CSV table of C-alpha atoms and ligand atoms in Angstrom, one decimal:
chain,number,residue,atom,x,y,z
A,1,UNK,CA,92.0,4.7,-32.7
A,2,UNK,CA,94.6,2.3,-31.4
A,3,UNK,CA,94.2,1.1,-27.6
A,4,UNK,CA,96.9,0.0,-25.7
A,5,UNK,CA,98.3,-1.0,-22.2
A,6,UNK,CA,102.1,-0.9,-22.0
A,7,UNK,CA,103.5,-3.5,-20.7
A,8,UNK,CA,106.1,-1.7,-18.5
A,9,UNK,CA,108.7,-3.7,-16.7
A,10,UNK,CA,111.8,-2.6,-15.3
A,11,UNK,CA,114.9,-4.5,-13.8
A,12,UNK,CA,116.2,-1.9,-11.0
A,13,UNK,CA,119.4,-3.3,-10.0
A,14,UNK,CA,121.3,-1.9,-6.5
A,15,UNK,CA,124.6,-1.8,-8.6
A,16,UNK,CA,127.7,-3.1,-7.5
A,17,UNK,CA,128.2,-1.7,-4.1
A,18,UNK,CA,124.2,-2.1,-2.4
A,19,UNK,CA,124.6,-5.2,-3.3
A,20,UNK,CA,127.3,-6.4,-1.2
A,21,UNK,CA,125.8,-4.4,1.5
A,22,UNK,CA,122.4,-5.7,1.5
A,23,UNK,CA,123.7,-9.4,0.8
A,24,UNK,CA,125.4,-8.6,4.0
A,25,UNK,CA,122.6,-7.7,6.0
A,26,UNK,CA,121.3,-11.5,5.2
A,27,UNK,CA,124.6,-12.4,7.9
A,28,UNK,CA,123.7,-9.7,10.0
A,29,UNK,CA,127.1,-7.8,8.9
A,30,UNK,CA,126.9,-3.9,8.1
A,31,UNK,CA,129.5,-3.6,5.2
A,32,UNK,CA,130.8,-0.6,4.1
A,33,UNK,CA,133.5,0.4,1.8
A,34,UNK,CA,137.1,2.3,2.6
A,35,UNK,CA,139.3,4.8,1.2
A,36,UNK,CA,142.7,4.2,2.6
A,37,UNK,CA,143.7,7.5,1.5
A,38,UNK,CA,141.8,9.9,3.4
A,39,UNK,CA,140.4,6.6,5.7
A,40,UNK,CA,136.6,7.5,5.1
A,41,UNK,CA,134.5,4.6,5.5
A,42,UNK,CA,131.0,4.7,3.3
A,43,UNK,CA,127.7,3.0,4.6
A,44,UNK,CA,125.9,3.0,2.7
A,45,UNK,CA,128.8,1.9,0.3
A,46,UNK,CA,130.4,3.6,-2.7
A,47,UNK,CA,132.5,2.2,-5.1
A,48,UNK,CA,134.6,5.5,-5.3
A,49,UNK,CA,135.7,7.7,-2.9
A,50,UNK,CA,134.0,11.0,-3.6
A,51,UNK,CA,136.2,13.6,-1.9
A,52,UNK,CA,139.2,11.8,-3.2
A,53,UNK,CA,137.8,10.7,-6.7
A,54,UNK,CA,139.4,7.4,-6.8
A,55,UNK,CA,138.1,3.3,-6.5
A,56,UNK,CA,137.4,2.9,-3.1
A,57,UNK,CA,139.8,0.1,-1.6
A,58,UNK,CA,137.8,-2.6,-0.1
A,59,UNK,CA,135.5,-4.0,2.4
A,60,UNK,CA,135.6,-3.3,6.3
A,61,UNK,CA,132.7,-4.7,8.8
A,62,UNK,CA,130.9,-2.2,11.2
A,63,UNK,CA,129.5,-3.0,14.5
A,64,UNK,CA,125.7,-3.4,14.3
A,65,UNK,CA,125.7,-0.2,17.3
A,66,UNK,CA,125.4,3.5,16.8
A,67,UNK,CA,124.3,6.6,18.1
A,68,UNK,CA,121.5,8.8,17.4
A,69,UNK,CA,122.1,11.9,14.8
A,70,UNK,CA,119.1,12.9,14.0
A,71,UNK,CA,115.6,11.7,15.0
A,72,UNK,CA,111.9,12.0,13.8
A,73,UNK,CA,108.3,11.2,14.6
A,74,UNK,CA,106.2,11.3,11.6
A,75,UNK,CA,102.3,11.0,12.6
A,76,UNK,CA,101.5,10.5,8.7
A,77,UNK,CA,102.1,6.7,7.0
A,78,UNK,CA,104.3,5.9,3.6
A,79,UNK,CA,100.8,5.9,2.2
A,80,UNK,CA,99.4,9.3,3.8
A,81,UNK,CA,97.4,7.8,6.0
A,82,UNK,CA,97.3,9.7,10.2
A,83,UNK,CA,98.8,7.3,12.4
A,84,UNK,CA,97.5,7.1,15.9
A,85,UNK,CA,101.4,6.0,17.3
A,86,UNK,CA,104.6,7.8,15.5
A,87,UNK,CA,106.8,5.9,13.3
A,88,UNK,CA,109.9,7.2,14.7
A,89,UNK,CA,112.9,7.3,12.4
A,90,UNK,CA,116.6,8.8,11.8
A,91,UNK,CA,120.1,9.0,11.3
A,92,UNK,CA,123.0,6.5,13.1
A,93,UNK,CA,125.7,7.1,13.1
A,94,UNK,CA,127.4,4.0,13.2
A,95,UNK,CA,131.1,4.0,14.7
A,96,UNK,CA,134.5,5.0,13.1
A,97,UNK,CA,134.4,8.7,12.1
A,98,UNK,CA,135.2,11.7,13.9
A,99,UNK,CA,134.0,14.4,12.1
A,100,UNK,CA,130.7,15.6,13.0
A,101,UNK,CA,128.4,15.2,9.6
A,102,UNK,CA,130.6,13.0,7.5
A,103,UNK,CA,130.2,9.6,9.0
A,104,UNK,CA,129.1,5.8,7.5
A,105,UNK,CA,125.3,5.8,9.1
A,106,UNK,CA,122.2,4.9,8.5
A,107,UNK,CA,118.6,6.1,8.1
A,108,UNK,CA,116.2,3.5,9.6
A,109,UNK,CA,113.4,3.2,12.2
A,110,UNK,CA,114.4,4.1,16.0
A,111,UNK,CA,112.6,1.8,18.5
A,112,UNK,CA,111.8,4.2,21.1
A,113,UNK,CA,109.4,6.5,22.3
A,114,UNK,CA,107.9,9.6,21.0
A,115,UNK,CA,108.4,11.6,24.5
A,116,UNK,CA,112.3,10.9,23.9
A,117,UNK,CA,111.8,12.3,20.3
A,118,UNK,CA,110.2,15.2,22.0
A,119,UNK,CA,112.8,16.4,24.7
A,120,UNK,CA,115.6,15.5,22.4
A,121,UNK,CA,116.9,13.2,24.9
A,122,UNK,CA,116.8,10.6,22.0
A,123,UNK,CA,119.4,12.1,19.9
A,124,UNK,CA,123.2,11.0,20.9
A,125,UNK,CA,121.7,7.8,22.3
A,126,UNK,CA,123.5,4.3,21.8
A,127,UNK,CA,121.9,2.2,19.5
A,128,UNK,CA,122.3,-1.3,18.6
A,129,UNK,CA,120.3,-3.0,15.6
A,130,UNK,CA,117.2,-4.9,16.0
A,131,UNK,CA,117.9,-8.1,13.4
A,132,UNK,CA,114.8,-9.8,11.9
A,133,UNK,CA,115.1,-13.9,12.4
A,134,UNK,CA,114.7,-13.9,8.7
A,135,UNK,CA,116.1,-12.0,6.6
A,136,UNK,CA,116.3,-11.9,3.1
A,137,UNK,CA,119.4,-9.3,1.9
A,138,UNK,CA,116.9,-5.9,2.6
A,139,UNK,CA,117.0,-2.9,4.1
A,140,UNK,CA,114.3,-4.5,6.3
A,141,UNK,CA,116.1,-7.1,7.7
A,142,UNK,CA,116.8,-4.7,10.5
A,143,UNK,CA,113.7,-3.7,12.3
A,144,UNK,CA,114.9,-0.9,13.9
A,145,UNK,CA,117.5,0.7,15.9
A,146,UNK,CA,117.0,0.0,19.6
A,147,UNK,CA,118.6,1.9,22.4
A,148,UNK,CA,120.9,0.2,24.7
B,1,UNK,CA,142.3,-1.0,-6.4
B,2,UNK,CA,138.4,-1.8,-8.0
B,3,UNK,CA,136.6,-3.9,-5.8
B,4,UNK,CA,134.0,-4.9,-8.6
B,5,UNK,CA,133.3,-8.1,-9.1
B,6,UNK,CA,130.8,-7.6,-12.6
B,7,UNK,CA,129.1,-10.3,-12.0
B,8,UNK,CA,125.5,-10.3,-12.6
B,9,UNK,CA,124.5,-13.1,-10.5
B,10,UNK,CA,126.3,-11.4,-7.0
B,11,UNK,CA,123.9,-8.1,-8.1
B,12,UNK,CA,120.5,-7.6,-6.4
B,13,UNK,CA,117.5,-6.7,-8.4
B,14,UNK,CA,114.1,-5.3,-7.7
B,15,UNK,CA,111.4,-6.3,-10.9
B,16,UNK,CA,108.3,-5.3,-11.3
B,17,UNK,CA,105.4,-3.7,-13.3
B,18,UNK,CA,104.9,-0.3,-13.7
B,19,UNK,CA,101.5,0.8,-13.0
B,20,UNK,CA,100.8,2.4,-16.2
B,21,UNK,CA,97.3,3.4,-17.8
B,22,UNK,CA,95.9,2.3,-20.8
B,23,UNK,CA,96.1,5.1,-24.2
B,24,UNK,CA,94.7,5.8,-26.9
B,25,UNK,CA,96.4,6.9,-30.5
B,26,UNK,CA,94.9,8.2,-32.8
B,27,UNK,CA,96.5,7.2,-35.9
B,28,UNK,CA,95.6,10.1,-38.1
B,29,UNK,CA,93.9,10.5,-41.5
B,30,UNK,CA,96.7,9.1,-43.7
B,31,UNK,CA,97.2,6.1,-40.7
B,32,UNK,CA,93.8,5.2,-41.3
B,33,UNK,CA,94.4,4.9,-45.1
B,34,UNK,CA,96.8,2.9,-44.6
B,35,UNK,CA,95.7,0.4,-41.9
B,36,UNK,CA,92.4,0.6,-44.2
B,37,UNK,CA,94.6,-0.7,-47.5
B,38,UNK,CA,96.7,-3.0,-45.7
B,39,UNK,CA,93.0,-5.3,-44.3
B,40,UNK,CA,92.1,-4.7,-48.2
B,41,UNK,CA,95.8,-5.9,-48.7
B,42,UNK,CA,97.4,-3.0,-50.7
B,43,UNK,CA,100.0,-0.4,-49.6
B,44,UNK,CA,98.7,3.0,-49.7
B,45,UNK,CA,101.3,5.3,-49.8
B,46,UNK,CA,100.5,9.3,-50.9
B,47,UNK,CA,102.1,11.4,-54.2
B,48,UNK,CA,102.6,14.8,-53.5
B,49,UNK,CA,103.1,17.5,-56.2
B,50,UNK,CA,106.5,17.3,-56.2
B,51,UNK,CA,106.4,14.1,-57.6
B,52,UNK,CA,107.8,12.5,-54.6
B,53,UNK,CA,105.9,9.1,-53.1
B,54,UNK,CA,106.0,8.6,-49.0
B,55,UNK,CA,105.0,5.5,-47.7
B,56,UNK,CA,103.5,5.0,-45.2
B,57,UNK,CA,101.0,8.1,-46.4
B,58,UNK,CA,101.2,11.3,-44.6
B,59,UNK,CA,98.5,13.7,-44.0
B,60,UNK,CA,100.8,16.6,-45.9
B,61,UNK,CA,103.5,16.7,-47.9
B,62,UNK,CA,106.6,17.9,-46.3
B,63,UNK,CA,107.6,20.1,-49.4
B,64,UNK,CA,104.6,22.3,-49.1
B,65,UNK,CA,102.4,21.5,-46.9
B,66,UNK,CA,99.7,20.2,-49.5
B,67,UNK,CA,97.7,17.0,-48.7
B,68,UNK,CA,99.0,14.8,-51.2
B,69,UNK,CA,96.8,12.2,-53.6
B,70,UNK,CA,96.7,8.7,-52.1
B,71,UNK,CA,98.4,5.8,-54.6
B,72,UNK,CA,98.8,2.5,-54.3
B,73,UNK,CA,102.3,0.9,-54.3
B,74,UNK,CA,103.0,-2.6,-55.8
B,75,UNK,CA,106.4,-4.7,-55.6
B,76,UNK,CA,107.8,-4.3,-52.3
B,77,UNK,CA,111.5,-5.6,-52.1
B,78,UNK,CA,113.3,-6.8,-49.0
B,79,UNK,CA,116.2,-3.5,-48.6
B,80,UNK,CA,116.9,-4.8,-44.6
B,81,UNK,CA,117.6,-8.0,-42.8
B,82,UNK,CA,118.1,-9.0,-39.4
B,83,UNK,CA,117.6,-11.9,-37.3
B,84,UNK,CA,116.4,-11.6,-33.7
B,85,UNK,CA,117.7,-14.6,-31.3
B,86,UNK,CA,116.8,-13.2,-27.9
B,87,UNK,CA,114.4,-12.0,-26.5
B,88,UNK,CA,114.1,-8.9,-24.3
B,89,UNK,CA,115.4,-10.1,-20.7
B,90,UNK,CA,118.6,-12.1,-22.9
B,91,UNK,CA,116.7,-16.0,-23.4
B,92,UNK,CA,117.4,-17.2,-26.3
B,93,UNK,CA,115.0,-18.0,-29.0
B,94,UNK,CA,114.1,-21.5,-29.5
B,95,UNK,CA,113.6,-20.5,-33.3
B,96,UNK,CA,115.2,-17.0,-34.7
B,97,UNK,CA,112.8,-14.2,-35.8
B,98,UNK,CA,113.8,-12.3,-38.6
B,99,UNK,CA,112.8,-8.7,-39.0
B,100,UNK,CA,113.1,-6.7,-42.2
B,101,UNK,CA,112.1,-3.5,-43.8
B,102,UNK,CA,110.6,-3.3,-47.1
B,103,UNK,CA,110.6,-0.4,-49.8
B,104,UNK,CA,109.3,0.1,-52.7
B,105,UNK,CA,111.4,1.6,-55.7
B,106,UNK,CA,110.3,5.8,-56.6
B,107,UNK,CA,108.8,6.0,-52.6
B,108,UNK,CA,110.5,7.1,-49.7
B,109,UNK,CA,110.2,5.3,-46.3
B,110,UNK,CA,109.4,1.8,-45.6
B,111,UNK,CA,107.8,-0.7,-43.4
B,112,UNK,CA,108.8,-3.2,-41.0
B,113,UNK,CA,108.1,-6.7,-41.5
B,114,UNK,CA,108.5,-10.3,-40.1
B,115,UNK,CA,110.5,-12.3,-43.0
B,116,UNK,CA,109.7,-15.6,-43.8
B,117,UNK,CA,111.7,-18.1,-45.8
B,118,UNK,CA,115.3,-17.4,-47.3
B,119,UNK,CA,114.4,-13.9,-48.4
B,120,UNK,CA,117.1,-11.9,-49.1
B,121,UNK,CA,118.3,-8.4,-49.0
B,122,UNK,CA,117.7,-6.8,-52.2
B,123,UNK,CA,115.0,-9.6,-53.1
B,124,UNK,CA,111.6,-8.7,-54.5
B,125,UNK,CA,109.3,-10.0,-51.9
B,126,UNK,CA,105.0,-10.6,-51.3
B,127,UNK,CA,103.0,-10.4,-48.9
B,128,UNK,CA,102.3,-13.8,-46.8
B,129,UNK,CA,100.0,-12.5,-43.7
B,130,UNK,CA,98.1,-9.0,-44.2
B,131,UNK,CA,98.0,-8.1,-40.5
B,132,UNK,CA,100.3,-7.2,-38.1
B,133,UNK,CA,103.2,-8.0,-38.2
B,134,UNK,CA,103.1,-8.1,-41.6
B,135,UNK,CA,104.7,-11.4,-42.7
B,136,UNK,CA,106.8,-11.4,-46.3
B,137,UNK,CA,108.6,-14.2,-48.2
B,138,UNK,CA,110.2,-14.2,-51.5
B,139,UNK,CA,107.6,-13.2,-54.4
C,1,ZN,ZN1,139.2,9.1,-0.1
């Protein structure tokens, strides 16, 4: 009988395009990526436009402010455990696209309260991004989305 | 226009462990035979009916599905060579490893060793450490 403990370790790398963006987040910039051909911005970045099937064509800046797509109050922690106050979380939409469900956003926590979540009055709110004093290039580097 | 740069060092990466159990393997009649010869230092490898000699042993003999007669196998030569001079994650070596596999002639299959010395492809070869890796240099 052979006994053995795999030594299992894995370099996970956030590719070309996540990187840029989260190496952004460390200046407090929101990067996403443009396709001057049909002008749709992507945040979280691609490097290819995916309804035009082509590079994207650089780098544009978005304001740290959005509005509320979608919102969520999940009583139950990332490990399964009840909570006693909702993590509330959902979609921004951050600025520069007018079509309804194709927009550059982002799905992160929503500082605000679970009655808001609960009359809906949350969703179409303004937004602006809550930045961490330090931040290390992470999707946590933003503490939430705060309303304004 | 392609906005990649391709440079490693602008790339982010998450490393870790995987949380991953311990297993056990059970190496089989014919494993056992051969881990057994190779602490007596001697190559078991197993003669089927067809004549035919597999090494390492097998527990039947893909012809016919017979269980084969165990035999011993002498003279291992060196048939592959190849030098190892980083390791895993891309450091380099401070001293090359060289990995090999040895036959023997009238068997089929082979083993993979650690070379010592100038061995080389083609030489006949003996066994320097009996445990594993098995270490060979020139005979
Ligand atoms: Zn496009």
């Amino acid at each position: 009988m052979i006994r053995y403990v795999p030594k299992a370790k894995y370099s996970y790398s956030a590719g070309q395009a996540q990187s840029v963006f989260l190496n952004g987040l460390k200046e407090k910039k929101i990067l996403g990526t443009v396709c001057n051909k049909c002008k749709k911005v992507y945040v979280p970045p691609k490097m290819y436009c995916e309804e035009c099937f082509k590079p994207t064509d650089g780098w544009v800046e978005l304001k740290d402010e959005g509005i509320v797509h979608t919102a969520i109050a999940s009583f139950v922690s990332w490990t399964r455990d009840r909570l006693e106050e909702p993590i509330i979380s959902g979609t921004i939409k951050l600025y520069g696209s007018e079509r309804d469900y194709v927009f550059p956003g982002m799905f992160h926590r929503i500082c605000t309260t679970y009655d808001k979540v609960r009359d809906m009055s949350i969703i179409g709110a303004k937004v602006k991004a809550v930045w961490n004093e330090k931040r290390v290039g992470s999707i946590e580097d933003i503490q939430c989305f705060k309303e304004v | 226009m392609w906005s990649k740069k391709g440079r490693i060092e602008d790339l982010i990466f998450w490393k870790g462990n995987m949380e991953v159990e311990a297993y056990e393997y059970d190496e089989g009649n014919a494993g056992k035979k051969f881990i057994e010869g190779i602490k007596e230092g001697k190559f078991y490898g197993i003669k089927c009916s067809s004549g035919k000699v597999y090494v390492p042993p097998r527990d039947y003999c893909p012809e016919d599905m017979t269980e084969g007669n165990y035999v011993e196998l002498t003279e291992p030569y060196l048939d592959l060579l190849t030098e190892v001079r980083e390791d895993s994650y891309g450091n380099k070596l401070e001293k090359p490893i060289k990995v090999g596999i040895i036959r023997f002639l009238n068997a089929k299959g082979g083993i993979i060793v650690r070379v010592e010395g100038d061995a080389k492809e083609g030489d006949k070869v003996k066994v320097i450490k009996w445990e594993w890796p098995l270490v060979v240099g020139k005979a």
